[in-house]
Structure formats: structure tokens, C-alpha cells
CSV table of C-alpha atoms in Angstrom, one decimal:
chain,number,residue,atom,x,y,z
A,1,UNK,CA,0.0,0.0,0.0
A,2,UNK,CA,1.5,3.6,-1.2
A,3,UNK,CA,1.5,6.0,1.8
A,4,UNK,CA,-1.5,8.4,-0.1
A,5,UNK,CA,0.8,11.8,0.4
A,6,UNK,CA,3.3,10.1,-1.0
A,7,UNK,CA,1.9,10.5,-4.4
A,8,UNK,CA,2.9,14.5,-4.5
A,9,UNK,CA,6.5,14.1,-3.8
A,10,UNK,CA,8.1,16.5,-6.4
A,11,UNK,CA,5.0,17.9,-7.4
A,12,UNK,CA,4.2,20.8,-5.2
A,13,UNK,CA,5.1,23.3,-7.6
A,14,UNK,CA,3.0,22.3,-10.3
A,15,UNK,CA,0.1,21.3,-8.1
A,16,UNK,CA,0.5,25.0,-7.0
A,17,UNK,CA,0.5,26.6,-10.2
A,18,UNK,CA,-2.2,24.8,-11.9
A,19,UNK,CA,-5.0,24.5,-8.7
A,20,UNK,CA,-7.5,26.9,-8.3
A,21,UNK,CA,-7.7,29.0,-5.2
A,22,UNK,CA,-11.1,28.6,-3.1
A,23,UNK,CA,-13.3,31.4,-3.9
A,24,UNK,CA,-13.8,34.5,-0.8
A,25,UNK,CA,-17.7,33.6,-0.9
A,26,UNK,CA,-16.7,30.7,1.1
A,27,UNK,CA,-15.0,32.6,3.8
A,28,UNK,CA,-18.1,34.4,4.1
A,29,UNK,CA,-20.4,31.2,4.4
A,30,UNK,CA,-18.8,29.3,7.0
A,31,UNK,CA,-18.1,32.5,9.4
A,32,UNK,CA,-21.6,33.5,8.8
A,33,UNK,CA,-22.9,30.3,9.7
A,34,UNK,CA,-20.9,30.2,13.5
A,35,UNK,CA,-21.8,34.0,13.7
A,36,UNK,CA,-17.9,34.7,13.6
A,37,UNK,CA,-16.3,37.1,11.6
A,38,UNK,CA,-13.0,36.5,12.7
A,39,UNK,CA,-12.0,33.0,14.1
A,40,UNK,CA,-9.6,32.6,16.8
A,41,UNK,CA,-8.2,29.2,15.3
A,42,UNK,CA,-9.0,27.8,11.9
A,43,UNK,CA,-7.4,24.2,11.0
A,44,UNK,CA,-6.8,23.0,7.5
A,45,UNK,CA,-6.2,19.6,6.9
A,46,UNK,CA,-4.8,18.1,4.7
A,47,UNK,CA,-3.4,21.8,3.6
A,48,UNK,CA,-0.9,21.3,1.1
A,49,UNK,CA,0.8,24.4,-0.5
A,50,UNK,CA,-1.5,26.5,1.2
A,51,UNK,CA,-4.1,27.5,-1.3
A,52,UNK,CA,-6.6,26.5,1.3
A,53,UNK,CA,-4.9,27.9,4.3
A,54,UNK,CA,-3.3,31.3,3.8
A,55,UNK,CA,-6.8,32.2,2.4
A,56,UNK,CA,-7.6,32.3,6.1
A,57,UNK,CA,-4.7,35.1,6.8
A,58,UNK,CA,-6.4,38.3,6.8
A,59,UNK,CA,-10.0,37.1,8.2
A,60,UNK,CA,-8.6,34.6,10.7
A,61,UNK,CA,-6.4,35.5,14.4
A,62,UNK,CA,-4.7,32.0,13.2
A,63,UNK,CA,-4.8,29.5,10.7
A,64,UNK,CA,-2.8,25.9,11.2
A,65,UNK,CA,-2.2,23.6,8.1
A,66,UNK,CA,-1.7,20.1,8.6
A,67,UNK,CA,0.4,18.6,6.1
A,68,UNK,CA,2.1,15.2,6.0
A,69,UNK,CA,3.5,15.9,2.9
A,70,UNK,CA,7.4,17.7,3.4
A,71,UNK,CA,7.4,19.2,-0.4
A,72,UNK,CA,3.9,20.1,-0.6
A,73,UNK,CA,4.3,21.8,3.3
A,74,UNK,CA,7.9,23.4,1.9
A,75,UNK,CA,6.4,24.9,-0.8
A,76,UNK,CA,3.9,26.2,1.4
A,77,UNK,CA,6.2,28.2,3.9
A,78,UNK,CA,7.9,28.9,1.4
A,79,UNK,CA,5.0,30.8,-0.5
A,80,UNK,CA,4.1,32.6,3.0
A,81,UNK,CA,7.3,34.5,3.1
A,82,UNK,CA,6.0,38.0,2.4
A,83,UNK,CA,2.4,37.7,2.8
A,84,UNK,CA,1.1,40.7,4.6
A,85,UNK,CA,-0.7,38.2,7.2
A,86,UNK,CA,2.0,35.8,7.5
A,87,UNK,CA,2.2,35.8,11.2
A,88,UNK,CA,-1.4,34.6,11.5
A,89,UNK,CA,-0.1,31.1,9.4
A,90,UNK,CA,1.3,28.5,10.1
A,91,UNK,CA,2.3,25.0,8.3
A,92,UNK,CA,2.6,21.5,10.9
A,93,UNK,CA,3.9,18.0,10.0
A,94,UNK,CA,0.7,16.3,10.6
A,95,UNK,CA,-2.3,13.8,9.7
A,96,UNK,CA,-5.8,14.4,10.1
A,97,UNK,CA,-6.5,11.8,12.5
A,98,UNK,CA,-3.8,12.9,14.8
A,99,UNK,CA,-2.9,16.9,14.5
A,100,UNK,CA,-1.8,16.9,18.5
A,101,UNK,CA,-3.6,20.1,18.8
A,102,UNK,CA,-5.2,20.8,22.0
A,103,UNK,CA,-9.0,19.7,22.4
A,104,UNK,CA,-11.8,22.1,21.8
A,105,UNK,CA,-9.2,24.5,20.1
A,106,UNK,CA,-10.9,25.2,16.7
A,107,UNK,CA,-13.6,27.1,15.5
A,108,UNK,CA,-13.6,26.1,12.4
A,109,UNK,CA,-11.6,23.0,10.9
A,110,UNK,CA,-11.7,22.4,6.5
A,111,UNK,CA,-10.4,20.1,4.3
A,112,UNK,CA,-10.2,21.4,1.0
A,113,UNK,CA,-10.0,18.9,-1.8
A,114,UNK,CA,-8.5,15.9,1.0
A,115,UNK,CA,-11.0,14.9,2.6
A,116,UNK,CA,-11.4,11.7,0.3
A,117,UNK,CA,-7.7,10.6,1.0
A,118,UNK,CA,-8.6,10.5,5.0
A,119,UNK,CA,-10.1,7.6,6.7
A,120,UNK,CA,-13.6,8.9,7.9
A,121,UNK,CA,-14.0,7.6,11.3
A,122,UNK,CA,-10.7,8.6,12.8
A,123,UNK,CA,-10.6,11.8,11.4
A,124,UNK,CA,-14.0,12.8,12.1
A,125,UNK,CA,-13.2,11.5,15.7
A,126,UNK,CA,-10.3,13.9,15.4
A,127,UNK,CA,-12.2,16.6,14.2
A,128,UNK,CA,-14.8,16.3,16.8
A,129,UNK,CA,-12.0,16.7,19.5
A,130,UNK,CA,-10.6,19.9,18.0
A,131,UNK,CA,-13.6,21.6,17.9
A,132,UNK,CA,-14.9,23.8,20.2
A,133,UNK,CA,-18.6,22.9,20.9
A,134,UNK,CA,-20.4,25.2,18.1
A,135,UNK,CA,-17.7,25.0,15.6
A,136,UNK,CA,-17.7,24.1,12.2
A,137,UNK,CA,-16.1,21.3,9.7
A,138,UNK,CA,-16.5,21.8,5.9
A,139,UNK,CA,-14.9,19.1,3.4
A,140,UNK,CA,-15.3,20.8,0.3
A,141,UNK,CA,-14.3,20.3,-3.0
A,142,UNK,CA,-14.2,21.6,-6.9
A,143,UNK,CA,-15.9,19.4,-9.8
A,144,UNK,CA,-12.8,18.8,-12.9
A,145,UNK,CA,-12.4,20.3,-15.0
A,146,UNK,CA,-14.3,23.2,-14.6
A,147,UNK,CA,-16.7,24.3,-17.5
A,148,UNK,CA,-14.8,26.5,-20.4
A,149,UNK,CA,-15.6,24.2,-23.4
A,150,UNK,CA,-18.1,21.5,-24.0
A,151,UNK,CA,-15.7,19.5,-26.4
A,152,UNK,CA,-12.8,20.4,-24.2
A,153,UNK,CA,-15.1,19.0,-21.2
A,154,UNK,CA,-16.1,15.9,-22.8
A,155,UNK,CA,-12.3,15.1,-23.7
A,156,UNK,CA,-11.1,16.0,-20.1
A,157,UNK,CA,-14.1,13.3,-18.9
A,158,UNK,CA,-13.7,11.0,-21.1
A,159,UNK,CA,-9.6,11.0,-20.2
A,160,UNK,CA,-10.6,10.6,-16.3
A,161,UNK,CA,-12.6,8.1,-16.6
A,162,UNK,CA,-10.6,5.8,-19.2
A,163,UNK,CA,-7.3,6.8,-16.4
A,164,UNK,CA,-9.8,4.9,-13.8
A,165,UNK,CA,-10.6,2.0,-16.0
A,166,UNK,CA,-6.5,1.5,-16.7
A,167,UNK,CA,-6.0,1.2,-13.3
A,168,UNK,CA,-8.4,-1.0,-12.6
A,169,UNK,CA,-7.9,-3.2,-15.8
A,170,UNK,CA,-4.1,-3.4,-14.7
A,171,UNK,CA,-4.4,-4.6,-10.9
A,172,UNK,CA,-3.2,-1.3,-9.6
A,173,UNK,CA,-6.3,0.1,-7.3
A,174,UNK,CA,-5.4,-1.6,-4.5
A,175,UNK,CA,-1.8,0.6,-3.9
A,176,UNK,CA,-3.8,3.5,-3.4
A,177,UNK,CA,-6.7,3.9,-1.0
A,178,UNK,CA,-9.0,6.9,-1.6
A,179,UNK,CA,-12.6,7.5,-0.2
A,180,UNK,CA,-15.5,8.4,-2.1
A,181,UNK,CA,-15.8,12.2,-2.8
A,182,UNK,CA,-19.4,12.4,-4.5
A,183,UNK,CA,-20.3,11.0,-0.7
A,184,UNK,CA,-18.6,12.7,1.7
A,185,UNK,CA,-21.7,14.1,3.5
A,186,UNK,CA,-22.9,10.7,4.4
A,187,UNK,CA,-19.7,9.9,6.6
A,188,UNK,CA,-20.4,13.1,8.4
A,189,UNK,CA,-24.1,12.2,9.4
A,190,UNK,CA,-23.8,9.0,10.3
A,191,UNK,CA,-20.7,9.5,12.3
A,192,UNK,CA,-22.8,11.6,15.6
A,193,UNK,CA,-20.3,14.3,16.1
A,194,UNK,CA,-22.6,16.9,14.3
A,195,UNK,CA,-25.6,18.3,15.2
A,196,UNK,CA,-26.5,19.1,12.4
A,197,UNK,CA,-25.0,18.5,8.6
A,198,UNK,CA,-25.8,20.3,4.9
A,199,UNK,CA,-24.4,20.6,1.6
A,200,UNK,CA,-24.2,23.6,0.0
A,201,UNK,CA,-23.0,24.9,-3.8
A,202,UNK,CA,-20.6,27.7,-4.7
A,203,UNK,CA,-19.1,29.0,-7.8
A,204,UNK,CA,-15.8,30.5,-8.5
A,205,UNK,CA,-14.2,32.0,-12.1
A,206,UNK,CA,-10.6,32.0,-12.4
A,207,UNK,CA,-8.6,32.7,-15.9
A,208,UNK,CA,-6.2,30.4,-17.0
A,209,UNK,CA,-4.7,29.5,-20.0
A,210,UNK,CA,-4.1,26.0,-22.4
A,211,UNK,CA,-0.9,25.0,-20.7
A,212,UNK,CA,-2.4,25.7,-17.2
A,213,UNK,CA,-5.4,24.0,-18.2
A,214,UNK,CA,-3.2,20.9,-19.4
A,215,UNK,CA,-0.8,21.0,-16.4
A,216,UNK,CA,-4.5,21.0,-13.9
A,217,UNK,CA,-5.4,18.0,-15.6
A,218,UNK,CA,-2.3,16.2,-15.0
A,219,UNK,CA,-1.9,17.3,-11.3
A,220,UNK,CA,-3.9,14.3,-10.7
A,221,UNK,CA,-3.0,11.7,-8.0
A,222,UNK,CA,-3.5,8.7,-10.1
A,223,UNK,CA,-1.5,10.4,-13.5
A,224,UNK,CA,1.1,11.2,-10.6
A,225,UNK,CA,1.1,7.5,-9.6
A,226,UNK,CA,1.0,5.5,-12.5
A,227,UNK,CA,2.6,6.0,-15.5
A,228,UNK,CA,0.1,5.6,-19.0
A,229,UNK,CA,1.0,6.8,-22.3
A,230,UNK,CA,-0.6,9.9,-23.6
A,231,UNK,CA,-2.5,7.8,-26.6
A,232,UNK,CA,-3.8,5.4,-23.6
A,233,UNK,CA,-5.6,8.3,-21.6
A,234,UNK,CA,-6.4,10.6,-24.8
A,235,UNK,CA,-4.0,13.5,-23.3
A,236,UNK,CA,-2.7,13.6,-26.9
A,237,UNK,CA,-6.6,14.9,-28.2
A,238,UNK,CA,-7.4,16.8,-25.2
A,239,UNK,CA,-3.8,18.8,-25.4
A,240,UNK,CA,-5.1,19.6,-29.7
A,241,UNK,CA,-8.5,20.5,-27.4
A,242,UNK,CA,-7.3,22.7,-25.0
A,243,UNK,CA,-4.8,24.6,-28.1
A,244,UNK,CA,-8.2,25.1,-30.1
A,245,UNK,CA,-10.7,26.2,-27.4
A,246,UNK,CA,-8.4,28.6,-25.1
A,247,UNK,CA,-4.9,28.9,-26.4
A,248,UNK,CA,-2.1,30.8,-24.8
A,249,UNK,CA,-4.5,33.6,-23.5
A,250,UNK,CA,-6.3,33.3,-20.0
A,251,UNK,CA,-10.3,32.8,-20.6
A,252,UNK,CA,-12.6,32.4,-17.8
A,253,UNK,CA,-12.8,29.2,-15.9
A,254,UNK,CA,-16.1,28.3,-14.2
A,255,UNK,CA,-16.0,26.2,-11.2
A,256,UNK,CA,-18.7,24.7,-8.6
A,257,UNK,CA,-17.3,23.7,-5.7
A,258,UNK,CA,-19.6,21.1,-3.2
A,259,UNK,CA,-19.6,22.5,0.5
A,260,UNK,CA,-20.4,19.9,3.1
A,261,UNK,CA,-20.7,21.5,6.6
A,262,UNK,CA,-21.1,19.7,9.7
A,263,UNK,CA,-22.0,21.9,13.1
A,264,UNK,CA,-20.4,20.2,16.4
């Protein structure tokens, strides 16, 4: 079995460049839903290079992301250095079943696009303790690729799915485990930490161009772990795609992202 954050070793930077940021409106959400403007202590698991953490910055007193990953968490602290909040941030060695941070700390704990490589019950456990009765977990996440093109959108689908059939077809599944994402609410309402539990929709436009388009799509984990031939996955038609339909100048990029909240 492949240690799960082993898979972005040496890929920090690129995961970095090509990943959207989560948009404001979510900020907004989950401190309106608490009535908190400004947290005392938000926790991010499973942080990464900090897209989903130094967001926190301006709005929260402090913001901890856990990272077991040591080039996705460098890359991080490295990309804090000169933010204008960058005492309110902070990057730990971690897991999200075991952060060693005190209990009843947080006010708000979020895993941004992670949630699915975390076993449920032991991080929810986890996440229960952290919390401060009142406080707030959201696992959220972005649909891929995000809506610029149909044909472009059909390719990119068409490539994912045919990259999950390969593995599959070849043996290889069982070197990686990942949890269902399209049903992360249900672990939340079944586990009894949260009095209550929702789902809610947001949308985000960024700009981006082809080659940041192309370099998103192959920030996966599973193009990271295996290695399939460009014909194999259709990366050769949706590259010609991606030429055609944006080119080398940013367009707009529409994303939905899937917010599920659960109140402690």
C-alpha cells in the first residue's frame, strides 16, 4: 500500500500553479454560519501548498495547516514569506486523525480537496475533539475540469474516466486507498459528532490559460502514480483540445465547488 501523500512528492510546484484557489464567498459562508467574523483558530487539513490555508490570513487570528507531505508543506512556507498576514499562518507536519492540537481549540476545521484521501472515522473522531462545541467542519471540493468548453469538457471526462478503468484493468487500485468524494456528507451524518449536517454549492471564475489547463489535468494523483501513455488516456486529443478552445490567453474558468458542513 502507497503511503497516499506520497503520491505528490516533487509535485508541489506544479500542483501549486495549476489549482484553483477557493473562492472569498466561502469565507463568508462558513463564518456567517458560527456567527464569527473573525475566528480565533481555523485548522486545515490536509493543507498542502497553502491555497486553502493562507486564504484564512487576513479574516482569521490564526490559521494551522496540517500537512504530512514535506514538499507540498515546503512549498507552502515557502510561498508565505512575504504575505502581509504571515504571522497569523502556520504549516505543521501532521495527519488528520492525529494533529496533536489541543481539544476544543478550533472554531472552524476544513479540508479542501483531502477529505477523500482521510479515513472517515478517525478523522471525524479527530475533528470532533478539536472543535470547540459550536464550531464548524467543511470538506469541500471543486468538480474537474471546470466548465470552459463542452468538447474540451467531454475530452477531459472521457480521459478521467478511461485513467480509472486502466487502473483497474491493470491490478493497480489496491496501492492506493482513496474514499468516495461524490459521498462525503454521508460519513459526516452517520458519524454523531454533528448536530446538524448540509451541503451547499458555490461557484468560482478564475482565468487560465491552455498550458495551465493541461498542467491541472495532470496534477492528478492517479496520472502522478501511474505511468500511461498519452495515446492510452487521450491526453494527446485533449492537449489539440485545449490549443483550439483557449490557447495561450487566460479565458474564464467556471468552477462549482460542493460545501459539506457539519455543526459540532
Amino acid at each position: 500500500m502507497t503511503e497516499t501523500s506520497d503520491v505528490w512528492t516533487g509535485k508541489a510546484s506544479s500542483y501549486d500553479r495549476a489549482r484553483p484557489t477557493p473562492p472569498p464567498a466561502l469565507l463568508d459562508l462558513l463564518t456567517q454560519l458560527i456567527h464569527l467574523p473573525h475566528p480565533a483558530l481555523v485548522v486545515d487539513l490536509g493543507s498542502g501548498t497553502g491555497l486553502s490555508t493562507a486564504i484564512w490570513g487576513e479574516r482569521a487570528e490564526r490559521v494551522i495547516g496540517i500537512e504530512p507531505n514535506a514538499d507540498m508543506r515546503q512549498e507552502a512556507v515557502r510561498k508565505v514569506e512575504g504575505h502581509p498576514y504571515a504571522a497569523h499562518i502556520e504549516y505543521r507536519e501532521g495527519l488528520a486523525h492525529r494533529t496533536d492540537l489541543p481539544d476544543g481549540c478550533a472554531d472552524i476545521v476544513t479540508a479542501a480537496q483531502a477529505f477523500h484521501w482521510m479515513e472517515p472515522t478517525s478523522t471525524l473522531a479527530e475533528i470532533a475533539r478539536i472543535l470547540r462545541p459550536g464550531g464548524l467542519f467543511a470538506a469541500y471540493d471543486y468538480d474537474a475540469p471546470p466548465a470552459i468548453h463542452w468538447e474540451l469538457d467531454r475530452l477531459a471526462l472521457e480521459g478521467s474516466s478511461r485513467l480509472v478503468e486502466l487502473v483497474r484493468e491493470r491490478g493497480l487500485a489496491y496501492t492506493l486507498k482513496i474514499w468516495p468524494k461524490n459521498k462525503s456528507l454521508d460519513p459526516l451524518r452517520e458519524s454523531a459528532h454533528f448536530r446538524f449536517t448540509h451541503e451547499v454549492l458555490l461557484h468560482h471564475i478564475e482565468q487560465g490559460d491552455a498550458a495551465r489547463f493541461l498542467e491541472m489535468m495532470q496534477s492528478s494523483a492517479l496520472s502522478h502514480q501511474f505511468q500511461f501513455t498519452e495515446q492510452e488516456i487521450g491526453f494527446d486529443r485533449l492537449r489539440q483540445a485545449a490549443l483550439q478552445h483557449i490557447g495561450s490567453e487566460p479565458i474564464p474558468w467556471y468552477f462549482s465547488y460542493r460545501v459539506r458542513i457539519g455543526i459540532r
